[in-house]
Short mmCIF file of C-alpha atoms in Angstrom, two decimals:
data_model
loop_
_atom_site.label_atom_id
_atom_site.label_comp_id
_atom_site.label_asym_id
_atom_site.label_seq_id
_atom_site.Cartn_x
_atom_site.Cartn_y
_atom_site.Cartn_z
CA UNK A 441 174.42 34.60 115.16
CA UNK A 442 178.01 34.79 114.01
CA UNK A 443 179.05 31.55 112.65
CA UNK A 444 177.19 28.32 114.05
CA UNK A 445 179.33 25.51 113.97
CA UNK A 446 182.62 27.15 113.67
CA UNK A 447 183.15 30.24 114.98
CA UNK A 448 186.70 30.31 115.51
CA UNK A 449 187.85 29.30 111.94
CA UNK A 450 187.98 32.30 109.01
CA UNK A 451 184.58 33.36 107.63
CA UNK A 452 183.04 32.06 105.03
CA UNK A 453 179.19 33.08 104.61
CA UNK A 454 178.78 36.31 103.77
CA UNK A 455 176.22 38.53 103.36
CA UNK A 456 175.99 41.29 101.11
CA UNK A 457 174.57 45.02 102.28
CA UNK A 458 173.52 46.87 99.59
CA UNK A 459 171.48 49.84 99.00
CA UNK A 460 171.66 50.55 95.30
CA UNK A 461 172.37 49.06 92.22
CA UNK A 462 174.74 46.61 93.11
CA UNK A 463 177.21 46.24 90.57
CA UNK A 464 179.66 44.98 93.41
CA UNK A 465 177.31 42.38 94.77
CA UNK A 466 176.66 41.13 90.75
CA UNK A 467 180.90 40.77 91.24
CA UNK A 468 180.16 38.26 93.97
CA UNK A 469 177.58 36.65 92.62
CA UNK A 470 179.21 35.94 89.32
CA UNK A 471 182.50 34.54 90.79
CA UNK A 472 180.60 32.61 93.32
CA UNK A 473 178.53 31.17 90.31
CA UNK A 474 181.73 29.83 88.91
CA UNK A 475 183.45 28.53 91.63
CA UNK A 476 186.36 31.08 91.80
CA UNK A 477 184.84 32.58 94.98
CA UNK A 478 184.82 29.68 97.21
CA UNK A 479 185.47 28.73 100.10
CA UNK A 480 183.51 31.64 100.55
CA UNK A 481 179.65 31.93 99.53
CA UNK A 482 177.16 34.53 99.73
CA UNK A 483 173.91 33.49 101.93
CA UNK A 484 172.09 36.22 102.00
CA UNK A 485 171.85 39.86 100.39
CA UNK A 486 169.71 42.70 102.61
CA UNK A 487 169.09 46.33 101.42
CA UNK A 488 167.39 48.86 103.22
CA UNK A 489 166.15 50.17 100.20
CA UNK A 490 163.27 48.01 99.21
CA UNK A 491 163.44 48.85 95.58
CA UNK A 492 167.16 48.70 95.15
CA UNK A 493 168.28 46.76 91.87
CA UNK A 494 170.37 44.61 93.89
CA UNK A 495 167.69 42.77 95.79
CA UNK A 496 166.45 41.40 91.78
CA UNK A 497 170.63 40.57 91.30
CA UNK A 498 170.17 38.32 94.36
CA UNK A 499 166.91 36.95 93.25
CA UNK A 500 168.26 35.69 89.74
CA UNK A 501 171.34 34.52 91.53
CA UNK A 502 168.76 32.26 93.89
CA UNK A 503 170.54 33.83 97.09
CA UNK A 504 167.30 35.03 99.43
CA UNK A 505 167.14 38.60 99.08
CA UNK A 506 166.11 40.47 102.43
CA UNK A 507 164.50 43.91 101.75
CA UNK A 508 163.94 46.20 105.45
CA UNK A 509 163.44 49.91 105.38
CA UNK A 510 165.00 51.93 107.43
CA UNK A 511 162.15 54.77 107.31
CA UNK A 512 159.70 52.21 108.52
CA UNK A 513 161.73 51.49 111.94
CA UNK A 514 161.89 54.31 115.12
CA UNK A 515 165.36 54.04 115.75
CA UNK A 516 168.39 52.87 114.19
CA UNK A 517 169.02 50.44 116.85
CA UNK A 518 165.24 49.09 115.79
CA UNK A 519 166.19 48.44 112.31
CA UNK A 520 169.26 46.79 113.07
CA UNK A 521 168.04 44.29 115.45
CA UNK A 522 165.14 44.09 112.49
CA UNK A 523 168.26 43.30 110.09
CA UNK A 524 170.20 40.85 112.27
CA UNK A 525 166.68 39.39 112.86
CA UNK A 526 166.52 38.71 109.53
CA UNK A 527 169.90 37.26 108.42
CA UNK A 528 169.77 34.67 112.01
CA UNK A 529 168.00 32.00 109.52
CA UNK A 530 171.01 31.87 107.14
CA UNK A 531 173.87 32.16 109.63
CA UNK A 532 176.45 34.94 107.84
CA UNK A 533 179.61 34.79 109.62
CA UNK A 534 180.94 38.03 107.95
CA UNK A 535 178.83 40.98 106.31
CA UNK A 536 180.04 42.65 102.98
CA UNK A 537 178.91 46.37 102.58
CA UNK A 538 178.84 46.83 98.66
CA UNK A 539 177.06 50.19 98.25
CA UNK A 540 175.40 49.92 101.57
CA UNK A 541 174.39 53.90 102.52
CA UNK A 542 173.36 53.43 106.08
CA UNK A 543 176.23 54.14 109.22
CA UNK A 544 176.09 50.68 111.33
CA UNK A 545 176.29 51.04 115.18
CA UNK A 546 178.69 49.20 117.15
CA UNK A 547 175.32 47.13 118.27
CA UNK A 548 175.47 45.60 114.61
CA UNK A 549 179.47 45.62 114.27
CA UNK A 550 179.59 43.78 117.47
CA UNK A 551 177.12 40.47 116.10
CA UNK A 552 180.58 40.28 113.79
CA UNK A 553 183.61 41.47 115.34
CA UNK A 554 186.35 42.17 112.70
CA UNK A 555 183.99 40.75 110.32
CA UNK A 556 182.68 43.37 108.30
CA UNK A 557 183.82 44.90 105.46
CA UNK A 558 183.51 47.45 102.79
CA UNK A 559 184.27 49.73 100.25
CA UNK A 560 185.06 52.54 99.20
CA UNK A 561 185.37 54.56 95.98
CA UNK A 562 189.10 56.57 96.70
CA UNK A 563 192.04 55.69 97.74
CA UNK A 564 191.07 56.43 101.68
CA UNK A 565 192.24 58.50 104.08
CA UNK A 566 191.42 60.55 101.19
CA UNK A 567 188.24 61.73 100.44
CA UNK A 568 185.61 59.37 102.82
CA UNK A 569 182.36 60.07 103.19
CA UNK A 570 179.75 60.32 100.59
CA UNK A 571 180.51 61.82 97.29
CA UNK A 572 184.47 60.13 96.66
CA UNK A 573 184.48 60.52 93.31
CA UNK A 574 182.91 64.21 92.88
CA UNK A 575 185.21 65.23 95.76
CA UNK A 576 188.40 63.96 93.66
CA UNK A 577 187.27 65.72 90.74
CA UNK A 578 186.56 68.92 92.54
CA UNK A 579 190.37 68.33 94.24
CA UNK A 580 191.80 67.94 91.23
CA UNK A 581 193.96 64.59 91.76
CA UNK A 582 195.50 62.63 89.30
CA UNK A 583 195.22 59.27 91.45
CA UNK A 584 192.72 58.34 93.01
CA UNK A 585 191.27 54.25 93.56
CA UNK A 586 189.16 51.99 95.76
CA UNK A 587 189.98 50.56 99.31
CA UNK A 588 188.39 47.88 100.91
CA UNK A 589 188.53 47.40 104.72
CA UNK A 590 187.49 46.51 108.03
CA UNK A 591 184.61 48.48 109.54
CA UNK A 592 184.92 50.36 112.66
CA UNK A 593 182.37 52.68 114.54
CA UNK A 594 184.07 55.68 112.04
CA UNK A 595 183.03 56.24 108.74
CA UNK A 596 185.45 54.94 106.50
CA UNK A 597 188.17 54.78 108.93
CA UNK A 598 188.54 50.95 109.65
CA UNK A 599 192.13 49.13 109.12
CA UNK A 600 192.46 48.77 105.12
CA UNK A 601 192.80 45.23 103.83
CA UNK A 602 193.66 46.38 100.34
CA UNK A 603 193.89 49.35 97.91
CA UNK A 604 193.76 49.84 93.99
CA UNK A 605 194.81 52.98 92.30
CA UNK A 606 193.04 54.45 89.14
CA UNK A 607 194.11 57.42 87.38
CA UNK A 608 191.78 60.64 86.44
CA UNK A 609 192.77 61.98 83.39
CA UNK A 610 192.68 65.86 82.21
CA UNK A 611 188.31 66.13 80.90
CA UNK A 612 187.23 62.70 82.63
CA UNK A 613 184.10 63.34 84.23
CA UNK A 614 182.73 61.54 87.30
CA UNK A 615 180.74 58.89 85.28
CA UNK A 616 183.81 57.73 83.69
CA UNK A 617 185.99 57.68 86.64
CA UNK A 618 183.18 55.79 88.97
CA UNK A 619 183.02 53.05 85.50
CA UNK A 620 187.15 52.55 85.93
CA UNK A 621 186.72 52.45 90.02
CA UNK A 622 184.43 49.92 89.43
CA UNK A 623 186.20 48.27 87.32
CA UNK A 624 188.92 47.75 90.40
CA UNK A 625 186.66 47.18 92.81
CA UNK A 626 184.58 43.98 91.06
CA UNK A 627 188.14 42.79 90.73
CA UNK A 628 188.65 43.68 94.13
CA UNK A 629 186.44 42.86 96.57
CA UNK A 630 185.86 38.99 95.57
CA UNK A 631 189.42 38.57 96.09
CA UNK A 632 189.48 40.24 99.61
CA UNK A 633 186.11 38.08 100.30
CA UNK A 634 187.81 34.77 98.75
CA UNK A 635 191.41 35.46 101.04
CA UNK A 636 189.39 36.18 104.37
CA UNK A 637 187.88 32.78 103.46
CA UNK A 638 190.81 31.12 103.01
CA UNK A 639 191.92 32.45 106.36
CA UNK A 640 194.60 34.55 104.73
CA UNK A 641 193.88 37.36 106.20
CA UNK A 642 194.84 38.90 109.60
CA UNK A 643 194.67 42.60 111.53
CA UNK A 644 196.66 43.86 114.46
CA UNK A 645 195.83 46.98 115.42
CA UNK A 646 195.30 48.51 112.05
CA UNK A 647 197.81 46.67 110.60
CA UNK A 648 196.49 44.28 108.33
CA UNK A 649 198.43 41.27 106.97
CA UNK A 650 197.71 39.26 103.77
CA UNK A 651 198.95 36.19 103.37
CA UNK A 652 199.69 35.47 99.33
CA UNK A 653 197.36 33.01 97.83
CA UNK A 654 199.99 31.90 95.08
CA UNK A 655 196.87 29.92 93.36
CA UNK A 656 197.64 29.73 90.08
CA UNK A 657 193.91 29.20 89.40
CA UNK A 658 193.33 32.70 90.96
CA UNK A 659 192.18 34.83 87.47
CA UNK A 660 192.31 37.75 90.32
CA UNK A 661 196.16 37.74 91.29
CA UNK A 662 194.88 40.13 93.43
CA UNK A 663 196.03 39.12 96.94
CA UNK B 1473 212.72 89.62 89.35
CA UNK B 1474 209.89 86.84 87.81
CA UNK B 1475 211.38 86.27 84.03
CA UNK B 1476 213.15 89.41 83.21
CA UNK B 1477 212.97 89.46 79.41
CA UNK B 1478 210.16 86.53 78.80
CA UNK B 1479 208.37 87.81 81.57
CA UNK B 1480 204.94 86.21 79.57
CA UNK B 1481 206.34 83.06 78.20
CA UNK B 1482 206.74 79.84 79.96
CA UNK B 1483 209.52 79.87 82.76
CA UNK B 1484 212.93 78.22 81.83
CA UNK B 1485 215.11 79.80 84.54
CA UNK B 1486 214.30 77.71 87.74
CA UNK B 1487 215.57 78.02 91.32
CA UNK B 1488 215.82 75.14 93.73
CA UNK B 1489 215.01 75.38 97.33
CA UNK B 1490 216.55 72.74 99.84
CA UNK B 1491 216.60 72.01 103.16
CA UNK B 1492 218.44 68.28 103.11
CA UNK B 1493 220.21 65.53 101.02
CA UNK B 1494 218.71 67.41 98.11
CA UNK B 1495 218.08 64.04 96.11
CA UNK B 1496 215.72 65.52 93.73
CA UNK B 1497 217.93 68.22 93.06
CA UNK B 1498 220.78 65.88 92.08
CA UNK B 1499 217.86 64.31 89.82
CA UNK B 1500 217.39 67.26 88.14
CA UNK B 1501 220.81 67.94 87.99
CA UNK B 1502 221.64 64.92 86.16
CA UNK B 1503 219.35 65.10 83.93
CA UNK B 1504 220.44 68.61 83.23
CA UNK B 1505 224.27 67.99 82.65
CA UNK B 1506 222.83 64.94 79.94
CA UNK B 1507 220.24 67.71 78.32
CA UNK B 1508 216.95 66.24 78.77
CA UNK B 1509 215.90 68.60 81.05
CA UNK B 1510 215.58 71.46 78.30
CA UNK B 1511 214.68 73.68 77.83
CA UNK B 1512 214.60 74.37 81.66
CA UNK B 1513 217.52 74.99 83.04
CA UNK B 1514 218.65 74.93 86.87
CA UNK B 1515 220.22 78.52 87.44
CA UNK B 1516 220.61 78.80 91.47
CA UNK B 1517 220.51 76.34 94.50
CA UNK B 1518 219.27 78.15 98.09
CA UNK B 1519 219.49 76.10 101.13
CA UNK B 1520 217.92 77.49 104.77
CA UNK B 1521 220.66 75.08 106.48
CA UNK B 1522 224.03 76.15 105.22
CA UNK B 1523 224.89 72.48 106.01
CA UNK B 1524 222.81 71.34 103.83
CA UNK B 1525 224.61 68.56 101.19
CA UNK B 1526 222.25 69.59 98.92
CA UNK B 1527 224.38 72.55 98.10
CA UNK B 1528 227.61 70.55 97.68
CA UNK B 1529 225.86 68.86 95.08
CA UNK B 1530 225.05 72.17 93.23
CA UNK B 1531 228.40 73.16 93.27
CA UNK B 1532 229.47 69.97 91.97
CA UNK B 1533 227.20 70.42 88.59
CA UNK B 1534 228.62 74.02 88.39
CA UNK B 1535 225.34 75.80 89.48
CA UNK B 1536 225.48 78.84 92.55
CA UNK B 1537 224.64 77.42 95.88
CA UNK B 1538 223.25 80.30 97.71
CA UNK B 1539 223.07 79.27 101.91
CA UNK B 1540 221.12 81.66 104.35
CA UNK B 1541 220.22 80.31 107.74
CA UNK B 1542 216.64 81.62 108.47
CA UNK B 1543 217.96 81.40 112.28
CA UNK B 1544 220.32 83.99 111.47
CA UNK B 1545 216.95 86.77 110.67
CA UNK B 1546 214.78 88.56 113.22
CA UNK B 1547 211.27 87.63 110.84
CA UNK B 1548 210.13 84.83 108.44
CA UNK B 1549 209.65 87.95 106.04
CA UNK B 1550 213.42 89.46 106.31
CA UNK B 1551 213.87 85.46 105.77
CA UNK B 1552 212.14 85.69 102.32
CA UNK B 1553 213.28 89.41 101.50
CA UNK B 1554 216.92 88.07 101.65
CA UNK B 1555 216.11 84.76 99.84
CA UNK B 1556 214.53 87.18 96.76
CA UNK B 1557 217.61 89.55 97.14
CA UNK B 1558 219.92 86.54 96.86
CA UNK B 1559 218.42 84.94 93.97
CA UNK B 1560 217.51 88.22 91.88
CA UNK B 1561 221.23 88.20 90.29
CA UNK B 1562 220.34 84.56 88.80
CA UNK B 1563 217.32 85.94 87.44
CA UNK B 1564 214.93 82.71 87.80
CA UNK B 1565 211.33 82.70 86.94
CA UNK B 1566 210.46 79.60 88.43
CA UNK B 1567 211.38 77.74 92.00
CA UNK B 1568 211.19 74.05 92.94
CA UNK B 1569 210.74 72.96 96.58
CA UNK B 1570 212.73 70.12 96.37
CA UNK B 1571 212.62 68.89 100.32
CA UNK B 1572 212.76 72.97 101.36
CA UNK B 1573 211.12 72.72 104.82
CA UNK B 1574 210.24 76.38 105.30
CA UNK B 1575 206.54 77.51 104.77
CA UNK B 1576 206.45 80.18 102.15
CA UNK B 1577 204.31 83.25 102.71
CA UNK B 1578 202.15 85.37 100.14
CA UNK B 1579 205.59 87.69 99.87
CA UNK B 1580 207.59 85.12 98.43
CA UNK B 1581 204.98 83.53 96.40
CA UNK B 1582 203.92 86.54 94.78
CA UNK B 1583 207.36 87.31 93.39
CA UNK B 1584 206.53 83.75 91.00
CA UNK B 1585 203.09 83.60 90.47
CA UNK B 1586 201.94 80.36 89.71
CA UNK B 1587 205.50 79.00 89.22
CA UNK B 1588 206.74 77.65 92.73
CA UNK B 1589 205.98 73.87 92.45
CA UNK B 1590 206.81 71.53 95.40
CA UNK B 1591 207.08 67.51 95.64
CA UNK B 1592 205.29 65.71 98.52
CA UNK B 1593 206.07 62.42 99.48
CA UNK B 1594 202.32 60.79 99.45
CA UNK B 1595 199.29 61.37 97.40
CA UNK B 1596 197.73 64.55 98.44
CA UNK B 1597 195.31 65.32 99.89
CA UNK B 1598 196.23 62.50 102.18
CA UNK B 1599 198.66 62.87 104.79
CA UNK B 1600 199.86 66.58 104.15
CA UNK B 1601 202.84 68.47 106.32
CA UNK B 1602 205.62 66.62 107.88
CA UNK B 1603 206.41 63.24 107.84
CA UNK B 1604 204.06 61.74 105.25
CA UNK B 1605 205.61 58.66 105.06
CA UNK B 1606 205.38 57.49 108.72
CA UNK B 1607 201.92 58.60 108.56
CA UNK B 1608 201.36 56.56 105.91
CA UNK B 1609 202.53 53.35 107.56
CA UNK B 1610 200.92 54.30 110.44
CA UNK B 1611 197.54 54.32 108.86
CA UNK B 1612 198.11 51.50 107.31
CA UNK B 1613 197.23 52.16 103.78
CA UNK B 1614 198.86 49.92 101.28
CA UNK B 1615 199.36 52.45 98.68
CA UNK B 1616 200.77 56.13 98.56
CA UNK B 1617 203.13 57.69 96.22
CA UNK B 1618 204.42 61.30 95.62
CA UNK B 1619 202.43 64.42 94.11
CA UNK B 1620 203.73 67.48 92.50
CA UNK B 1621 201.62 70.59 93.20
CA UNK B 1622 201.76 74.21 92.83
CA UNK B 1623 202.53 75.75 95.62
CA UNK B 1624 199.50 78.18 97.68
CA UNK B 1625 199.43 79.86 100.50
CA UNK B 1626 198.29 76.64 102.52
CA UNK B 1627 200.47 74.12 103.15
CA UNK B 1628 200.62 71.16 100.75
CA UNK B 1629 197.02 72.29 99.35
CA UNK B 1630 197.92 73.97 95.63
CA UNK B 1631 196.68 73.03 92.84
CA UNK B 1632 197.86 68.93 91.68
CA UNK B 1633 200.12 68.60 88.39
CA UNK B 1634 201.17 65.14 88.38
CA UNK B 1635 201.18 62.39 90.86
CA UNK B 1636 202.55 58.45 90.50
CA UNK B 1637 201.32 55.88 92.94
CA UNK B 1638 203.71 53.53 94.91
CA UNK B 1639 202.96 50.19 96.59
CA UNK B 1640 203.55 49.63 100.39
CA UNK B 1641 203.93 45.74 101.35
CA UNK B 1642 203.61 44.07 104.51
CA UNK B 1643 206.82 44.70 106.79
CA UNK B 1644 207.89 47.71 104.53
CA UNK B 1645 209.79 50.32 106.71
CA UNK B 1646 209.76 53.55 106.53
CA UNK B 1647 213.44 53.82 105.01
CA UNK B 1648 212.15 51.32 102.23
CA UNK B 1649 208.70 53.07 101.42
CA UNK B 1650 211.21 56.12 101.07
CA UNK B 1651 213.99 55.02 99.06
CA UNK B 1652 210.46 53.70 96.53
CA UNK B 1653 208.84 57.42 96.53
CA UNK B 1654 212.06 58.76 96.05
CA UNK B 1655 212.70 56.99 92.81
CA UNK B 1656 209.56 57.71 91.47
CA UNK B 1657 209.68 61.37 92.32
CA UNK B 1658 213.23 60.78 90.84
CA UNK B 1659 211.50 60.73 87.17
CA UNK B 1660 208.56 63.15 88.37
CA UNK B 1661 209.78 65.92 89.51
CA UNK B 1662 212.22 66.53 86.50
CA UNK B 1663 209.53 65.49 83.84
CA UNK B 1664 207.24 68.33 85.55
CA UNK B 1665 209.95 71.04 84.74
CA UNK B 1666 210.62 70.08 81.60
CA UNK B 1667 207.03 70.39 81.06
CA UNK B 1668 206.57 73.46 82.36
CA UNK B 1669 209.45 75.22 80.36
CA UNK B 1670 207.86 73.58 77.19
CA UNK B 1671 204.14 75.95 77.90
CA UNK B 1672 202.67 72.32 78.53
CA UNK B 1673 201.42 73.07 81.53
CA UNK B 1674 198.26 74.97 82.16
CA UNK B 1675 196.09 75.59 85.56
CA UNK B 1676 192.22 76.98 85.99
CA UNK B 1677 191.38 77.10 89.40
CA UNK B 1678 192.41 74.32 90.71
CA UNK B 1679 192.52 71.75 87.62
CA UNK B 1680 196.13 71.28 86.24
CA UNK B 1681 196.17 70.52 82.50
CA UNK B 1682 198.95 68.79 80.85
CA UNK B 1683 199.50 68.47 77.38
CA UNK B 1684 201.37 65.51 76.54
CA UNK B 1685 204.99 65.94 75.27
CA UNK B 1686 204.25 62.81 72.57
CA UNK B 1687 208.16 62.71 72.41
CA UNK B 1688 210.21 59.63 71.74
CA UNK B 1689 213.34 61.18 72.37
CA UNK B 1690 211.57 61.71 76.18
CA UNK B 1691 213.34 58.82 78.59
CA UNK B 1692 211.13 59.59 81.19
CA UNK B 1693 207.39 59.32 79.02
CA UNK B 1694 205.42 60.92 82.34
CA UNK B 1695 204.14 63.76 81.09
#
């Protein structure tokens, strides 16, 4: 299940989570049309939304598109053997939550051990959970941003690979703070995904070390 | 006691409170003795630690260094009654926590409504109260920064006027991560008065407006 041929190396197939629109996973897609992502590719995209936009992303990209509803399973546990199930035939070695609303169990975050990760619209510890962006506004911060890290059994709690600030201006409103979060995060999160390929990335404890790329080639300069 | 004959305009007569090195105050200070901090002007120093080297560098710039060790009253309240009594002759209508570890109660805080501002070493609301910056590393985040509030009757919870984002990098100490909020609240914290003696400041609830200074003659350009 978690890597075939070569499990002790860094990951490179991913797939994508998503349960929305995914603006994130079009990120991945688009960089891993042009070469910039690899070594790291993206086999598979699953949403437990069957209607989610993301699925049709995934479809134009030619990457199989997996859609399993959660409502239609008994238990959580059900639909995530269902969704392991279902990615076995294209062998991910690391999973990618972009946008992905469902809590995994351990039972799922064990098939990839310190392979999973996602993220986040604010600059966490600060306001996880669902809602980031309204909950900066109602705060009233000037900073906030988008972290991407490693998932653990808590909700937005994992070690953090790597952070972006964005500021909130006096009369922004949430729609144009999530368009400048995005922004970071389709920056972002190919870079994280393209460095964990390259093996450049490494976590002790919830320390998290990243290696430099110093590619010149790397539009990103992100990691 | 709050203003004495501007009691509605914006304050210009500030009081800092200090506990330590008092490295903000010596950046306010300085930028006092070269006139960019008008029209604010720093009219007392009060330190809880008569020790305190913050208030050899008040006297140094000229300005009354009040000490009263809050060991030396029976109640946090005689604490603050003495602190008011102490400062009343200097007539300030505005305090800065500048590093002053003593909680504040309603008593105090009601003498200066809406004009005690503080300066927290990360980006609230994450890692409030003591020791911010070692709970920064500890989490692992790779960015925090400093954020000047208003001060409330929770701790490190007021309203947010300004806050500037700093970097943390692999290996970075605590004494590092420091020294890099410290210069950035270096600029902050005296931009923020400035501000606030100029009326540009403005706070509904808990959203701080700013109006932008727009002025070239302004080295700092934060606010």
């Amino acid at each position: 299940m978690t890597g075939g041929d070569r499990p002790h190396g860094p990951p490179r197939r991913f797939a994508v989570l998503v349960s929305g629109t995914g603006s994130n996973l079009q990120a991945l897609l688009d960089r891993a049309a042009t070469g910039v992502l690899a070594p790291a590719e993206i086999v598979a995209v699953a949403s437990n939304r069957p209607e989610a936009a993301a699925l049709d992303r995934a479809r134009a990209a030619g990457v199989p598109a997996i859609a399993l509803d959660h409502r239609s399973f008994p238990s959580r546990e059900a639909f995530e053997d269902a969704l392991l199930a279902a990615l076995a035939p294209h062998a991910p070695d690391a999973i990618v939550l972009a946008g992905f609303m469902r809590v995994l169990t351990p039972r799922f975050l064990g098939a990839f051990p310190d392979r999973v990760i996602n993220t986040h619209p604010s600059l966490l510890p600060a306001f996880a959970g669902a809602g980031a962006i309204e909950q900066a506004l109602a705060y009233g911060v000037t900073i906030t941003g988008c972290t991407v890290h490693f998932v653990d059994a808590g909700v937005d709690q994992g070690p953090i690979i790597a952070q972006r600030a964005v500021p909130i201006a006096p009369g922004d409103d949430a729609t144009i703070v999530r368009a400048r979060i995005q922004a970071a995060e389709h920056a972002l999160v190919p870079a994280v995904v393209r460095a964990l390929a390259q093996g450049r990335i490494s976590c002790e404890g919830r320390r998290v070390v990243v290696v430099p790329g110093g590619d010149p080639d790397d539009a990103d300069q992100l990691l």
